[in-house]
């Protein structure tokens, strides 16, 4: 993994995990599965096994910089890339591409979401190494795709060619955003679709070339700062750039348009931990219920997810299929079918209680 | 209300209000209705309107003495009667009868539970004044009985004679402990029954005479301390007495046997606040739910009681007929039909978590 740098995306605000995840401490900074480490720390540890720690960068909002340094004390300040405000993933990646190139024009970049779950590290490393190897030797944009095992409507899908260009490397046919259930079922049935993991690998030169083609105004803005990267005026430059560029995802801005996209079909026990439901699916049940960070006494109750941010005693009786999430100062109790509604709560309560709660 | 002393019974341990009410702070010390005052403080305030504050005594376990003095700072130490351990109500009342007599042999005693709700003070005072007046002038044991408006199986019942001996004073026919539903329904239908409020009025001389008749060993034990009451050695004496006497309620020990019991049929918006259900019945609903000390945002949810001991934001969705009770370090969620089961939780969790929780 020579010349390989990892860009960990840690800018999310995590409204879907209210009330545990809040603006001042989004999901990636939380030990949401009760493992003893935050998702960001888990992510960092994972990549530390395949690249030197000083090749791992975290990009996040400037307000979370101190939180990142506190959780990952081995990082230098230069490894925490501050955004003045969020501009979606294309901006993050362009920023990193120019910064990494400034240090080493032959850099390869792994783009890694900070808040996903990966259960099988060995399988993950195998896929990732193939991706890095292919990206280092070709002018390509490589993604990791997960073999889907249910018609999940919360994920994006990648259609891929059955013909491998080399072992496990397949051309991408289409990227599809979150589909309706009927379509998702068709995708699964066809066998030609993978879940889009949001993990990408490319050389900095290839991705910059793609920016030049598909988002040239973004290239131009970031390029102009040559000389600023990896110096004391980097943030000043970035602040100027961010005020000019548009907010667009790397998927919409580049991947859906590029013709040199490839995918590695993978299986490594992955979840984007997008909602409480996906958290529940990824922790074991105890006496019919799922719990994180609680002492639970359950009477006539099944299939509840009970979570506390401070270790807490919880007694439930006569309730089923609920999320019960306690953050100390706030408590959420909802049916697990309300999963997708959780993200709207933050706004609802802001309005209802006149900005008393954030 | 000359020579009238009030004995507030504040020795309960309140397991039916777990987790808000715990061993270290039982129900009577809590602002369980969210009024800004504990039930004990409400009780004291109520009686302060009809007797001088220095005639009001609180009897409780010695461990709660400081809590009583903190909540009622106008009390002197002598007005807080400490029990070394609980011995039921007969012991409390005998203790008070001898202590009050020592100060003034012509004392009349009002026995007042500390943790009940009384909504209509004027009606309550009217009934109470009649009771005191009758007890001061006759050798009688007077109780206040509430006109029942539903066949509640959580209350004791008093059958009374239709014939008044004087205005609103009726002879008691029988005392009945908590009846099964069918019997309670018959009681209501007959019109001859009242709820037993646990509020009693008698002269100290009359109740001592009754102890002599029905619990003579208790009389003897308490009497022996003459000289100790209202001195520095009172608690020493009481500790000795309590180790000798049996634990029995005033109802079982005396009232059910005595022939000079009278009742005043009353209506003053009363509840013994015996369970969360009775609390729910006594607070208004907001948008279909009941709440105490919470900011509540309820979505598709009805008839829940949501209580917090620290003011808290609670969001509920898709749940009905639940008790949701949060004490900061513990959380109870149960169907409101589990009302009577709450008191067993304390023991269950002691066992389940090896005495980690009390």
Short mmCIF file of C-alpha atoms in Angstrom, two decimals, chain A residues 56-337:
data_model
loop_
_atom_site.label_atom_id
_atom_site.label_comp_id
_atom_site.label_asym_id
_atom_site.label_seq_id
_atom_site.Cartn_x
_atom_site.Cartn_y
_atom_site.Cartn_z
CA UNK A 56 -4.69 8.71 7.32
CA UNK A 57 -6.58 12.01 7.05
CA UNK A 58 -9.91 12.98 8.54
CA UNK A 59 -12.07 15.64 6.92
CA UNK A 60 -14.76 17.25 9.01
CA UNK A 61 -16.43 20.50 9.90
CA UNK A 62 -14.04 22.93 11.63
CA UNK A 63 -16.25 22.72 14.73
CA UNK A 64 -15.42 19.04 15.13
CA UNK A 65 -11.66 19.40 14.69
CA UNK A 66 -10.93 19.28 18.41
CA UNK A 67 -13.25 16.32 18.84
CA UNK A 68 -11.36 14.42 16.12
CA UNK A 69 -8.00 15.22 17.70
CA UNK A 70 -9.32 14.16 21.10
CA UNK A 71 -10.59 10.85 19.77
CA UNK A 72 -7.54 10.21 17.56
CA UNK A 73 -4.65 11.68 19.52
CA UNK A 74 -2.03 10.18 17.21
CA UNK A 75 -3.12 12.47 14.36
CA UNK A 76 -1.23 15.67 13.66
CA UNK A 77 -3.21 18.86 13.08
CA UNK A 78 -2.38 18.68 9.38
CA UNK A 79 -4.13 15.31 9.17
CA UNK A 80 -7.42 16.85 10.26
CA UNK A 81 -8.82 18.71 7.29
CA UNK A 82 -11.31 21.35 8.39
CA UNK A 83 -14.23 22.43 6.28
CA UNK A 84 -15.72 25.87 7.01
CA UNK A 85 -19.14 24.33 6.22
CA UNK A 86 -20.39 21.20 4.50
CA UNK A 87 -20.34 21.14 0.68
CA UNK A 88 -21.05 17.44 0.14
CA UNK A 89 -18.57 14.75 -0.86
CA UNK A 90 -17.23 16.07 -4.19
CA UNK A 91 -15.71 19.06 -2.38
CA UNK A 92 -14.11 16.87 0.29
CA UNK A 93 -12.55 14.67 -2.34
CA UNK A 94 -11.31 17.51 -4.53
CA UNK A 95 -9.75 19.16 -1.47
CA UNK A 96 -7.97 15.92 -0.58
CA UNK A 97 -6.87 15.25 -4.14
CA UNK A 98 -5.05 18.58 -4.35
CA UNK A 99 -3.65 18.36 -0.83
CA UNK A 100 -2.36 14.81 -1.30
CA UNK A 101 -0.93 15.62 -4.74
CA UNK A 102 0.91 18.57 -3.25
CA UNK A 103 2.68 16.15 -0.92
CA UNK A 104 3.13 13.36 -3.41
CA UNK A 105 1.92 13.49 -7.02
CA UNK A 106 1.79 9.70 -7.15
CA UNK A 107 -0.66 9.35 -4.26
CA UNK A 108 -3.53 6.93 -4.35
CA UNK A 109 -6.59 7.86 -2.33
CA UNK A 110 -8.97 5.66 -0.40
CA UNK A 111 -12.22 7.45 0.42
CA UNK A 112 -13.73 6.02 3.59
CA UNK A 113 -16.97 6.94 5.36
CA UNK A 114 -16.27 7.27 9.08
CA UNK A 115 -19.51 5.84 10.38
CA UNK A 116 -20.00 2.46 8.76
CA UNK A 117 -19.80 -0.98 10.25
CA UNK A 118 -17.43 -3.61 8.86
CA UNK A 119 -17.60 -7.01 10.50
CA UNK A 120 -15.08 -9.06 8.51
CA UNK A 121 -11.81 -7.13 8.38
CA UNK A 122 -9.88 -9.82 6.51
CA UNK A 123 -12.39 -9.89 3.65
CA UNK A 124 -12.49 -6.10 3.68
CA UNK A 125 -8.69 -5.81 3.46
CA UNK A 126 -8.60 -8.30 0.58
CA UNK A 127 -11.11 -6.25 -1.43
CA UNK A 128 -9.43 -2.98 -0.54
CA UNK A 129 -5.99 -4.21 -1.58
CA UNK A 130 -7.34 -5.31 -4.96
CA UNK A 131 -8.92 -1.88 -5.38
CA UNK A 132 -5.74 -0.03 -4.48
CA UNK A 133 -3.65 -2.21 -6.73
CA UNK A 134 -5.96 -1.70 -9.70
CA UNK A 135 -6.26 2.04 -9.10
CA UNK A 136 -2.51 2.48 -8.80
CA UNK A 137 -1.90 0.89 -12.16
CA UNK A 138 -4.81 2.21 -14.19
CA UNK A 139 -6.61 5.45 -14.90
CA UNK A 140 -9.78 4.30 -13.18
CA UNK A 141 -12.28 5.12 -10.45
CA UNK A 142 -12.85 2.04 -8.31
CA UNK A 143 -15.65 1.46 -5.83
CA UNK A 144 -16.33 -1.36 -3.41
CA UNK A 145 -19.80 -2.86 -3.94
CA UNK A 146 -21.50 -5.13 -1.47
CA UNK A 147 -23.37 -8.23 -2.53
CA UNK A 148 -26.92 -7.39 -1.41
CA UNK A 149 -28.90 -9.87 0.67
CA UNK A 150 -32.21 -8.01 0.88
CA UNK A 151 -34.01 -5.35 -1.19
CA UNK A 152 -32.94 -2.49 1.06
CA UNK A 153 -34.41 0.83 -0.08
CA UNK A 154 -31.99 2.81 2.05
CA UNK A 155 -28.94 2.07 -0.12
CA UNK A 156 -27.74 3.16 -3.54
CA UNK A 157 -27.17 0.37 -6.07
CA UNK A 158 -24.45 -0.29 -8.64
CA UNK A 159 -25.22 -2.34 -11.74
CA UNK A 160 -22.10 -4.10 -12.97
CA UNK A 161 -20.96 -6.12 -15.93
CA UNK A 162 -20.72 -9.86 -15.37
CA UNK A 163 -17.51 -9.96 -17.37
CA UNK A 164 -14.52 -9.24 -15.10
CA UNK A 165 -11.73 -7.16 -16.63
CA UNK A 166 -9.39 -8.85 -14.24
CA UNK A 167 -9.96 -10.91 -11.11
CA UNK A 168 -12.93 -9.37 -9.23
CA UNK A 169 -12.70 -6.09 -11.16
CA UNK A 170 -15.89 -5.32 -13.07
CA UNK A 171 -16.99 -2.40 -15.18
CA UNK A 172 -19.82 -0.34 -13.69
CA UNK A 173 -22.92 -0.15 -15.90
CA UNK A 174 -25.03 2.31 -13.85
CA UNK A 175 -25.20 3.95 -10.45
CA UNK A 176 -28.75 4.12 -9.04
CA UNK A 177 -29.79 6.13 -6.02
CA UNK A 178 -32.08 4.69 -3.30
CA UNK A 179 -34.73 2.80 -5.30
CA UNK A 180 -38.39 2.14 -4.41
CA UNK A 181 -39.00 -1.33 -2.99
CA UNK A 182 -40.32 -2.85 -6.21
CA UNK A 183 -37.24 -1.78 -8.11
CA UNK A 184 -34.92 -2.91 -5.32
CA UNK A 185 -36.55 -6.35 -5.50
CA UNK A 186 -35.89 -6.48 -9.23
CA UNK A 187 -32.27 -5.48 -8.65
CA UNK A 188 -31.77 -8.31 -6.17
CA UNK A 189 -33.45 -10.82 -8.45
CA UNK A 190 -31.32 -9.87 -11.47
CA UNK A 191 -28.07 -10.56 -9.63
CA UNK A 192 -26.38 -7.71 -11.49
CA UNK A 193 -26.55 -5.18 -8.69
CA UNK A 194 -24.43 -4.36 -5.67
CA UNK A 195 -24.93 -1.97 -2.79
CA UNK A 196 -22.89 1.21 -3.12
CA UNK A 197 -20.65 1.27 -0.05
CA UNK A 198 -19.47 4.84 -0.50
CA UNK A 199 -15.89 3.55 -0.38
CA UNK A 200 -13.82 4.63 -3.37
CA UNK A 201 -10.26 4.18 -4.52
CA UNK A 202 -8.42 6.14 -7.21
CA UNK A 203 -5.12 7.77 -7.91
CA UNK A 204 -5.12 11.49 -7.22
CA UNK A 205 -4.22 12.11 -10.84
CA UNK A 206 -7.23 10.12 -12.11
CA UNK A 207 -9.74 11.84 -9.85
CA UNK A 208 -8.31 15.27 -10.68
CA UNK A 209 -8.65 14.44 -14.34
CA UNK A 210 -12.30 13.54 -13.70
CA UNK A 211 -12.86 16.82 -11.86
CA UNK A 212 -11.36 18.63 -14.80
CA UNK A 213 -13.85 16.90 -17.10
CA UNK A 214 -17.06 16.94 -15.08
CA UNK A 215 -16.69 19.65 -12.42
CA UNK A 216 -14.10 21.96 -13.99
CA UNK A 217 -15.10 24.99 -11.89
CA UNK A 218 -14.31 22.93 -8.81
CA UNK A 219 -10.89 21.93 -10.13
CA UNK A 220 -10.16 25.52 -10.90
CA UNK A 221 -11.10 26.74 -7.45
CA UNK A 222 -9.03 24.16 -5.59
CA UNK A 223 -6.10 24.29 -8.01
CA UNK A 224 -5.72 28.01 -7.47
CA UNK A 225 -4.43 27.33 -4.01
CA UNK A 226 -1.29 25.57 -5.04
CA UNK A 227 1.24 26.73 -2.55
CA UNK A 228 -1.37 26.88 0.21
CA UNK A 229 -1.76 23.16 0.72
CA UNK A 230 0.10 21.73 3.69
CA UNK A 231 0.98 25.20 4.95
CA UNK A 232 -0.42 27.48 7.63
CA UNK A 233 -2.69 29.20 5.10
CA UNK A 234 -4.41 26.02 3.91
CA UNK A 235 -7.64 26.69 5.84
CA UNK A 236 -7.76 30.28 4.62
CA UNK A 237 -7.51 29.05 1.02
CA UNK A 238 -10.12 26.34 1.58
CA UNK A 239 -12.53 28.83 3.17
CA UNK A 240 -12.32 30.96 0.04
CA UNK A 241 -12.80 27.94 -2.22
CA UNK A 242 -15.77 26.60 -0.25
CA UNK A 243 -17.61 29.89 -0.57
CA UNK A 244 -17.40 29.60 -4.37
CA UNK A 245 -18.09 25.97 -5.18
CA UNK A 246 -21.37 24.10 -5.43
CA UNK A 247 -22.46 21.32 -3.09
CA UNK A 248 -22.70 18.07 -4.98
CA UNK A 249 -22.01 14.45 -4.17
CA UNK A 250 -19.16 12.62 -5.85
CA UNK A 251 -21.74 10.14 -7.17
CA UNK A 252 -23.84 12.79 -8.91
CA UNK A 253 -20.95 15.00 -9.87
CA UNK A 254 -18.54 12.46 -11.29
CA UNK A 255 -19.20 8.74 -10.88
CA UNK A 256 -22.52 8.71 -12.73
CA UNK A 257 -20.90 10.50 -15.67
CA UNK A 258 -17.44 8.93 -15.84
CA UNK A 259 -16.79 5.98 -18.13
CA UNK A 260 -13.80 4.58 -16.28
CA UNK A 261 -15.68 3.39 -13.18
CA UNK A 262 -15.10 -0.11 -11.86
CA UNK A 263 -16.45 -2.05 -8.91
CA UNK A 264 -15.19 -4.92 -6.80
CA UNK A 265 -18.07 -7.16 -5.65
CA UNK A 266 -17.39 -7.76 -1.98
CA UNK A 267 -18.78 -9.39 1.13
CA UNK A 268 -17.42 -8.19 4.45
CA UNK A 269 -20.43 -7.84 6.77
CA UNK A 270 -21.15 -4.24 6.01
CA UNK A 271 -23.79 -1.77 7.16
CA UNK A 272 -23.90 1.98 6.74
CA UNK A 273 -25.60 2.07 10.17
CA UNK A 274 -27.97 4.52 8.59
CA UNK A 275 -30.76 4.27 11.14
CA UNK A 276 -31.54 2.71 14.50
CA UNK A 277 -32.99 -0.25 12.61
CA UNK A 278 -29.66 -1.05 11.01
CA UNK A 279 -27.99 -0.72 14.40
CA UNK A 280 -30.49 -3.19 15.83
CA UNK A 281 -29.76 -5.63 13.01
CA UNK A 282 -26.08 -5.51 13.86
CA UNK A 283 -26.15 -6.28 17.56
CA UNK A 284 -27.07 -9.55 19.20
CA UNK A 285 -30.33 -9.97 21.03
CA UNK A 286 -30.49 -10.84 24.72
CA UNK A 287 -33.66 -12.53 25.91
CA UNK A 288 -35.51 -11.33 22.82
CA UNK A 289 -34.43 -7.69 22.93
CA UNK A 290 -31.45 -5.65 21.77
CA UNK A 291 -29.60 -3.38 24.14
CA UNK A 292 -26.63 -1.05 24.15
CA UNK A 293 -25.20 0.33 27.34
CA UNK A 294 -28.14 -0.60 29.57
CA UNK A 295 -29.02 -3.09 32.25
CA UNK A 296 -32.32 -4.31 30.87
CA UNK A 297 -35.09 -6.12 32.70
CA UNK A 298 -37.72 -7.06 30.11
CA UNK A 299 -41.12 -8.44 31.09
CA UNK A 300 -43.47 -9.66 28.35
CA UNK A 301 -41.53 -7.58 25.84
CA UNK A 302 -39.86 -8.51 22.57
CA UNK A 303 -37.81 -7.11 19.73
CA UNK A 304 -37.12 -3.73 21.33
CA UNK A 305 -33.89 -1.80 20.87
CA UNK A 306 -32.94 -0.12 24.13
CA UNK A 307 -30.01 2.32 24.06
CA UNK A 308 -28.57 4.64 26.67
CA UNK A 309 -25.72 7.08 26.40
CA UNK A 310 -25.06 6.86 30.12
CA UNK A 311 -25.20 3.35 31.46
CA UNK A 312 -28.72 3.02 32.82
CA UNK A 313 -31.21 0.60 34.34
CA UNK A 314 -34.25 0.12 32.12
CA UNK A 315 -37.33 -1.93 32.94
CA UNK A 316 -39.85 -2.58 30.17
CA UNK A 317 -43.12 -4.46 30.31
CA UNK A 318 -45.70 -5.24 27.67
CA UNK A 319 -43.99 -3.43 24.79
CA UNK A 320 -42.77 -4.78 21.46
CA UNK A 321 -40.93 -3.51 18.39
CA UNK A 322 -39.96 -0.20 19.96
CA UNK A 323 -36.84 1.92 19.81
CA UNK A 324 -36.15 3.25 23.30
CA UNK A 325 -33.26 5.68 23.11
CA UNK A 326 -32.13 7.71 26.10
CA UNK A 327 -29.45 10.37 25.95
CA UNK A 328 -29.74 11.60 29.52
CA UNK A 329 -31.41 14.89 28.66
CA UNK A 330 -33.77 13.49 26.04
CA UNK A 331 -35.71 10.29 25.48
CA UNK A 332 -37.14 8.85 22.28
CA UNK A 333 -39.69 6.05 22.26
CA UNK A 334 -41.06 5.06 18.85
CA UNK A 335 -42.15 2.07 16.82
CA UNK A 336 -39.26 0.61 14.85
CA UNK A 337 -41.26 1.29 11.69
#
